[in-house]
C-alpha positions as semicolon CSV with decimal commas, in nm:
position;residue;x (nm);y (nm);z (nm)
1;M;1,260;12,761;1,543
2;M;1,139;12,715;1,900
3;R;0,892;13,001;1,856
4;L;0,742;12,824;1,556
5;L;0,702;12,505;1,758
6;N;0,528;12,667;2,054
7;N;0,210;12,474;2,135
8;D;0,311;12,215;1,875
9;V;0,399;11,904;2,071
10;G;0,356;11,682;1,765
11;G;0,588;11,900;1,559
12;R;0,856;11,893;1,827
13;W;0,832;11,514;1,843
14;L;0,854;11,487;1,465
15;I;1,156;11,715;1,430
16;G;1,323;11,564;1,735
17;S;1,278;11,215;1,589
18;L;1,421;11,325;1,255
19;L;1,725;11,487;1,418
20;L;1,780;11,174;1,626
21;A;1,754;10,960;1,313
22;I;2,009;11,178;1,131
23;V;2,257;11,115;1,412
24;L;2,170;10,760;1,512
25;I;2,106;10,577;1,184
26;P;2,451;10,644;1,030
27;V;2,604;10,509;1,352
28;L;2,388;10,195;1,347
29;N;2,454;10,147;0,976
30;S;2,829;10,152;1,039
31;L;2,808;9,859;1,285
32;P;2,906;9,509;1,172
33;A;2,629;9,325;0,988
34;S;2,637;9,058;1,257
35;S;2,536;9,308;1,526
36;S;2,177;9,302;1,652
37;L;2,170;9,684;1,630
38;Y;2,286;9,695;1,268
39;F;2,062;9,908;1,044
40;P;2,095;9,778;0,686
41;T;2,149;10,011;0,392
42;Y;1,835;9,875;0,226
43;S;1,632;10,001;0,523
44;V;1,809;10,337;0,504
45;T;1,693;10,381;0,144
46;L;1,342;10,265;0,232
47;L;1,318;10,511;0,519
48;G;1,452;10,789;0,297
49;K;1,174;10,713;0,048
50;Y;0,916;10,733;0,328
51;L;1,047;11,075;0,427
52;T;1,010;11,210;0,074
53;L;0,650;11,086;0,068
54;A;0,596;11,251;0,407
55;L;0,708;11,580;0,249
56;L;0,452;11,524;-0,027
57;A;0,183;11,461;0,235
58;L;0,287;11,784;0,407
59;S;0,230;11,980;0,086
60;V;-0,116;11,826;0,043
61;D;-0,212;11,897;0,406
62;L;-0,123;12,263;0,359
63;V;-0,371;12,289;0,071
64;W;-0,641;12,049;0,190
65;G;-0,617;12,085;0,566
66;Y;-0,563;12,460;0,594
67;L;-0,690;12,606;0,267
68;G;-0,980;12,364;0,226
69;I;-0,899;12,262;-0,133
70;L;-0,944;11,889;-0,188
71;T;-0,668;11,845;-0,444
72;L;-0,651;11,531;-0,653
73;G;-0,360;11,650;-0,862
74;H;-0,055;11,686;-0,640
75;A;0,090;11,370;-0,791
76;A;0,149;11,585;-1,101
77;F;0,373;11,831;-0,915
78;F;0,554;11,546;-0,743
79;A;0,614;11,370;-1,075
80;L;0,730;11,687;-1,252
81;G;0,991;11,747;-0,983
82;A;1,092;11,383;-1,012
83;Y;1,127;11,406;-1,391
84;A;1,342;11,719;-1,359
85;M;1,582;11,535;-1,130
86;G;1,561;11,225;-1,351
87;M;1,670;11,429;-1,652
88;Y;1,977;11,547;-1,463
89;L;2,060;11,191;-1,357
90;M;2,019;11,069;-1,717
91;R;2,263;11,334;-1,842
92;Q;2,516;11,212;-1,584
93;I;2,521;10,864;-1,743
94;G;2,719;10,995;-2,042
95;D;2,869;10,719;-2,256
96;R;2,807;10,451;-1,993
97;G;2,468;10,365;-2,140
98;V;2,389;10,059;-2,352
99;Y;2,456;10,251;-2,676
100;A;2,759;10,437;-2,535
101;N;2,637;10,772;-2,668
102;A;2,776;11,055;-2,456
103;E;2,510;11,306;-2,566
104;L;2,188;11,108;-2,615
105;S;2,019;10,878;-2,365
106;D;1,960;10,515;-2,462
107;F;1,590;10,565;-2,538
108;M;1,674;10,855;-2,769
109;V;1,925;10,643;-2,962
110;F;1,673;10,360;-2,981
111;L;1,415;10,598;-3,130
112;D;1,677;10,719;-3,380
113;W;1,690;11,076;-3,251
114;Q;1,979;11,271;-3,398
115;E;2,017;11,549;-3,143
116;L;1,930;11,636;-2,787
117;P;1,586;11,802;-2,752
118;W;1,595;12,169;-2,662
119;F;1,428;12,118;-2,325
120;W;1,705;11,879;-2,218
121;Q;1,965;12,153;-2,260
122;G;2,131;12,256;-1,934
123;F;2,025;11,948;-1,740
124;D;2,385;11,835;-1,720
125;Q;2,418;12,107;-1,453
126;F;2,290;12,027;-1,105
127;W;2,183;12,384;-1,031
128;V;1,965;12,390;-1,345
129;A;1,796;12,067;-1,236
130;I;1,729;12,204;-0,885
131;L;1,587;12,523;-1,034
132;M;1,357;12,324;-1,264
133;V;1,252;12,094;-0,978
134;M;1,083;12,394;-0,817
135;L;1,011;12,615;-1,118
136;V;0,823;12,365;-1,339
137;P;0,568;12,260;-1,071
138;A;0,536;12,626;-0,967
139;V;0,460;12,741;-1,323
140;L;0,199;12,467;-1,372
141;A;0,041;12,543;-1,034
142;F;0,038;12,915;-1,107
143;G;-0,123;12,874;-1,449
144;F;-0,379;12,624;-1,326
145;G;-0,453;12,811;-1,004
146;Y;-0,479;13,150;-1,170
147;L;-0,746;13,027;-1,411
148;A;-0,934;12,815;-1,156
149;F;-0,934;13,060;-0,864
150;R;-1,010;13,365;-1,077
151;S;-1,310;13,176;-1,214
152;R;-1,406;13,090;-0,855
153;V;-1,413;12,719;-0,925
154;S;-1,436;12,538;-0,593
155;G;-1,556;12,225;-0,419
156;V;-1,594;11,902;-0,606
157;Y;-1,558;12,079;-0,941
158;L;-1,209;12,196;-0,852
159;S;-1,118;11,847;-0,731
160;I;-1,231;11,696;-1,061
161;I;-1,031;11,953;-1,259
162;T;-0,713;11,880;-1,062
163;Q;-0,766;11,510;-1,127
164;A;-0,818;11,575;-1,498
165;M;-0,496;11,778;-1,506
166;T;-0,279;11,499;-1,366
167;Y;-0,452;11,237;-1,581
168;A;-0,388;11,443;-1,896
169;L;-0,022;11,478;-1,802
170;M;0,003;11,103;-1,745
171;L;-0,132;11,033;-2,095
172;A;0,103;11,292;-2,246
173;F;0,411;11,151;-2,073
174;Y;0,330;10,802;-2,200
175;R;0,397;10,925;-2,554
176;N;0,746;10,874;-2,693
177;E;0,716;11,207;-2,872
178;M;0,744;11,384;-2,536
179;G;1,111;11,291;-2,527
180;L;1,097;11,166;-2,169
181;G;1,120;10,791;-2,209
182;G;0,756;10,709;-2,284
183;N;0,617;10,405;-2,100
184;N;0,952;10,313;-1,949
185;G;1,030;10,658;-1,820
186;L;1,381;10,741;-1,700
187;T;1,600;10,485;-1,522
188;D;1,945;10,321;-1,509
189;F;2,088;10,616;-1,315
190;K;2,458;10,594;-1,231
191;D;2,559;10,880;-1,005
192;I;2,469;11,218;-0,861
193;L;2,718;11,503;-0,824
194;G;2,989;11,256;-0,918
195;Y;2,901;11,006;-0,644
196;S;2,776;10,659;-0,729
197;L;2,412;10,597;-0,643
198;Q;2,507;10,240;-0,554
199;S;2,742;10,358;-0,280
200;D;2,628;10,315;0,078
201;H;2,759;10,663;0,158
202;T;2,550;10,818;-0,120
203;K;2,239;10,637;-0,002
204;M;2,300;10,762;0,350
205;A;2,352;11,117;0,222
206;L;2,021;11,100;0,033
207;F;1,845;10,978;0,348
208;I;1,991;11,268;0,547
209;A;1,895;11,513;0,270
210;S;1,538;11,379;0,279
211;A;1,521;11,421;0,658
212;V;1,659;11,775;0,640
213;A;1,416;11,865;0,359
214;L;1,125;11,734;0,568
215;I;1,237;11,941;0,867
216;I;1,272;12,257;0,657
217;G;0,943;12,189;0,478
218;Y;0,765;12,139;0,810
219;L;0,906;12,463;0,955
220;L;0,809;12,660;0,643
221;C;0,454;12,520;0,653
222;R;0,436;12,589;1,024
223;F;0,554;12,946;0,963
224;I;0,281;12,995;0,706
225;T;0,001;12,847;0,915
226;T;0,092;13,039;1,233
227;S;0,143;13,375;1,062
228;R;-0,125;13,638;1,013
229;A;-0,156;13,524;0,653
230;G;-0,211;13,172;0,783
231;K;-0,507;13,290;0,987
232;V;-0,656;13,432;0,669
233;V;-0,593;13,099;0,494
234;V;-0,795;12,918;0,762
235;A;-1,065;13,186;0,739
236;I;-1,092;13,119;0,365
237;R;-1,136;12,750;0,439
238;D;-1,409;12,810;0,696
239;A;-1,592;13,109;0,545
240;E;-1,463;13,210;0,205
241;E;-1,738;13,456;0,114
242;R;-1,715;13,633;0,449
243;T;-1,338;13,661;0,411
244;R;-1,385;13,803;0,063
245;F;-1,642;14,052;0,198
246;M;-1,386;14,174;0,454
247;G;-1,165;14,290;0,168
248;Y;-0,911;14,010;0,135
249;R;-0,802;13,906;-0,215
250;V;-0,901;13,544;-0,169
251;E;-0,787;13,439;-0,516
252;N;-0,435;13,570;-0,459
253;I;-0,400;13,401;-0,121
254;K;-0,522;13,070;-0,260
255;L;-0,281;13,103;-0,550
256;W;0,039;13,162;-0,352
257;V;-0,038;12,881;-0,106
258;F;-0,116;12,645;-0,395
259;V;0,207;12,739;-0,576
260;F;0,417;12,694;-0,262
261;S;0,267;12,352;-0,196
262;A;0,340;12,252;-0,557
263;M;0,706;12,351;-0,515
264;L;0,723;12,146;-0,195
265;A;0,580;11,845;-0,380
266;G;0,837;11,896;-0,658
267;V;1,124;11,886;-0,406
268;A;0,978;11,565;-0,262
269;G;0,976;11,412;-0,609
270;A;1,335;11,518;-0,674
271;L;1,454;11,343;-0,357
272;Y;1,241;11,038;-0,431
273;V;1,390;10,955;-0,772
274;P;1,756;10,888;-0,687
275;Q;1,647;10,665;-0,400
276;V;1,406;10,446;-0,598
277;G;1,606;10,457;-0,922
278;I;1,324;10,521;-1,169
279;I;1,056;10,770;-1,270
280;N;0,781;10,685;-1,518
281;P;0,435;10,819;-1,612
282;N;0,266;10,597;-1,353
283;E;0,367;10,854;-1,091
284;F;0,111;11,091;-1,249
285;S;-0,169;10,845;-1,180
286;P;-0,469;11,009;-1,007
287;L;-0,475;10,708;-0,776
288;N;-0,146;10,829;-0,631
289;S;-0,302;11,164;-0,543
290;I;-0,594;10,988;-0,380
291;E;-0,357;10,770;-0,179
292;V;-0,184;11,083;-0,045
293;L;-0,521;11,203;0,081
294;V;-0,556;10,877;0,271
295;W;-0,218;10,937;0,436
296;V;-0,323;11,287;0,541
297;A;-0,665;11,174;0,666
298;V;-0,521;10,886;0,867
299;G;-0,248;11,099;1,021
300;G;-0,468;11,397;1,089
301;R;-0,577;11,673;0,856
302;A;-0,468;12,031;0,938
303;T;-0,195;11,919;1,179
304;L;0,108;11,899;0,947
305;Y;0,290;11,653;1,172
306;G;-0,007;11,416;1,144
307;A;0,018;11,419;0,765
308;A;0,388;11,332;0,778
309;M;0,326;11,064;1,039
310;G;0,041;10,914;0,836
311;A;0,257;10,896;0,523
312;I;0,540;10,718;0,705
313;L;0,315;10,471;0,888
314;I;0,099;10,377;0,589
315;N;0,392;10,337;0,353
316;Y;0,568;10,118;0,606
317;A;0,251;9,908;0,634
318;K;0,230;9,901;0,254
319;S;0,587;9,772;0,223
320;Y;0,517;9,502;0,479
321;L;0,174;9,393;0,360
322;T;0,256;9,390;-0,011
323;V;0,512;9,124;0,073
324;E;0,320;8,929;0,337
325;L;-0,038;8,975;0,212
326;P;-0,024;9,120;-0,141
327;E;-0,380;9,017;-0,227
328;V;-0,544;9,215;0,055
329;W;-0,331;9,529;0,072
330;L;-0,573;9,750;-0,124
331;F;-0,865;9,628;0,088
332;V;-0,669;9,715;0,400
333;L;-0,598;10,065;0,267
334;G;-0,962;10,123;0,172
335;G;-1,087;9,982;0,502
336;L;-0,844;10,201;0,693
337;F;-0,971;10,512;0,517
338;V;-1,334;10,423;0,589
339;F;-1,251;10,345;0,954
340;V;-1,071;10,675;1,005
341;T;-1,349;10,871;0,833
342;L;-1,617;10,717;1,055
343;V;-1,436;10,666;1,385
344;L;-1,137;10,903;1,383
345;P;-1,235;11,205;1,171
346;Q;-0,932;11,396;1,307
347;G;-0,695;11,107;1,240
348;V;-0,430;10,962;1,466
349;A;-0,315;11,311;1,563
350;G;-0,666;11,392;1,687
351;L;-0,671;11,071;1,891
352;L;-0,338;11,162;2,052
353;K;-0,467;11,511;2,133
354;R;-0,770;11,363;2,308
355;K;-0,551;11,125;2,505
356;G;-0,329;11,416;2,608
357;T;-0,621;11,620;2,742
358;E;-0,781;11,339;2,938
């Protein structure tokens, strides 16, 4: 691990902070509520959500920052992973739903379905859900990437196609015929692996799982970007035709990086759902993909740790401002993106690098 983090001060700070949080926050959460150092369970869940979104930002930075693909569709992979986990959580409800049907979810009973759809089979098993969390986004990314990269679609055209993909999925998932809850999506989750989602211990475990996933995701991305293959990835970003002329199969390299990033986004979605308690088609919204780009740009494109830092900081600001100043939050977000683009093109990470060299 230390070899991967050589010359990566930001990465060491990020992982060190996450490890410290894994140790310190459970201790602070166990203190009496009257203590000034008490860390409430609500904040634990909120921080866990931020960490899952940081993992999503990491997956986008790998594709946009290092491969040079401005993706507007990673919300689709995130949402697919979230739906896969949501389906498992729905199967765990059993006969505790409103209609007390042990086999069918409440929305299925309401729609007068007589049997469980074929694609819900197996989701009562956790290992099947975990497999689908990674496999479904990977299959979509592979199919989409294979067609797009083989056709040498690039630039703004590729960005538009990725946006169209996630928008089409959003419209499809809104339909009740999809068998995934329609407008309302999946919600009213009870437990995971037999543990109540309302339990403070379960919420803490999900927070720790999110932190560990972010650490592993960061190290995997760092491994890719510092490897020989990673150098080729950057070469494709900077001079694709020259890289192709040197004999590299550019399409294949683009494809495997794109698929890996989609799997990472799916894992982020799977960790997000049990902590927020709902997944619906709004998560496919192209605006969500655009917002992730803002996180990455603010934190620092092509830095990895900057993307994670940007996601955490902006989502914290969003949580605060949507309560204190709900009318101006979107203007703040847009203004921040414009400011960073004009004044800090390398994001906060770039600013810290400059400060460190002065």
